[in-house]
Tab-separated table of C-alpha atoms in Angstrom:
chain	number	residue	atom	x	y	z
A	6	MET	CA	0.002	-0.001	0.001
A	7	ASN	CA	1.155	3.495	-0.858
A	8	SER	CA	1.895	5.093	2.546
A	9	LYS	CA	1.694	8.743	1.150
A	10	LEU	CA	-1.641	7.997	-0.442
A	11	TYR	CA	-2.988	6.228	2.794
A	12	TYR	CA	-1.806	9.173	4.810
A	13	GLU	CA	-3.661	11.589	2.533
A	14	PHE	CA	-6.938	9.427	2.964
A	15	LEU	CA	-6.470	9.452	6.643
A	16	LYS	CA	-6.088	13.294	6.667
A	17	GLU	CA	-9.184	13.837	4.725
A	18	LEU	CA	-10.983	11.298	6.808
A	19	THR	CA	-10.002	13.254	9.992
A	20	LYS	CA	-11.032	16.472	8.272
A	21	ALA	CA	-14.583	15.138	7.285
A	22	GLU	CA	-15.078	13.799	10.841
A	23	LYS	CA	-14.253	17.181	12.393
A	24	GLU	CA	-16.673	18.985	9.778
A	25	LEU	CA	-19.264	16.349	10.953
A	26	LYS	CA	-18.841	17.158	14.599
A	27	VAL	CA	-19.059	20.981	13.870
A	28	ALA	CA	-22.143	20.388	11.994
A	29	LYS	CA	-23.679	18.312	14.684
A	30	ASN	CA	-22.835	20.913	17.287
A	31	ASN	CA	-24.252	23.754	15.086
A	32	TRP	CA	-27.480	21.664	14.424
A	33	LYS	CA	-27.973	20.947	18.126
A	34	LEU	CA	-27.564	24.617	18.933
A	35	SER	CA	-29.892	26.128	16.367
A	36	LYS	CA	-31.676	23.098	14.752
A	37	THR	CA	-32.277	25.303	11.609
A	38	ILE	CA	-33.010	23.694	8.213
A	39	LEU	CA	-29.678	25.178	6.898
A	40	ASN	CA	-27.640	23.395	9.597
A	41	GLU	CA	-29.619	20.150	8.973
A	42	LYS	CA	-28.357	20.241	5.436
A	43	ASN	CA	-24.834	20.928	6.603
A	44	LEU	CA	-25.030	17.885	8.836
A	45	LYS	CA	-26.227	15.628	5.904
A	46	VAL	CA	-23.277	16.970	3.800
A	47	ALA	CA	-20.775	16.349	6.614
A	48	GLU	CA	-22.054	12.774	7.229
A	49	CYS	CA	-21.957	11.989	3.493
A	50	LYS	CA	-18.354	13.111	3.194
A	51	SER	CA	-17.372	11.018	6.430
A	52	ILE	CA	-19.038	7.947	4.889
A	53	GLN	CA	-17.393	8.535	1.584
A	54	TRP	CA	-13.975	8.692	3.135
A	55	GLN	CA	-14.489	5.692	5.255
A	56	LYS	CA	-15.380	3.762	2.326
A	57	ALA	CA	-12.136	4.933	0.438
A	58	VAL	CA	-10.175	3.877	3.381
A	59	ASN	CA	-11.786	0.541	3.471
A	60	LEU	CA	-11.093	0.034	-0.144
A	61	LEU	CA	-7.350	0.929	0.459
A	62	TYR	CA	-7.284	-1.774	3.117
A	63	LEU	CA	-8.769	-4.326	0.795
A	64	LYS	CA	-6.278	-3.340	-2.054
A	65	GLY	CA	-3.310	-3.053	0.339
């Protein structure tokens, strides 16, 4: 497995998880429709990167 590529995936996964955490906190504070959409986007990003990392493990 290419360690540099793996590192980049982990970095992006961490970033997506942080965005998810921020979106959840914002949603809890205001519970507006806009923040609810942000939460869904962040969840999708996190799921996409988790799938990508899983694929790397399978190919590795």
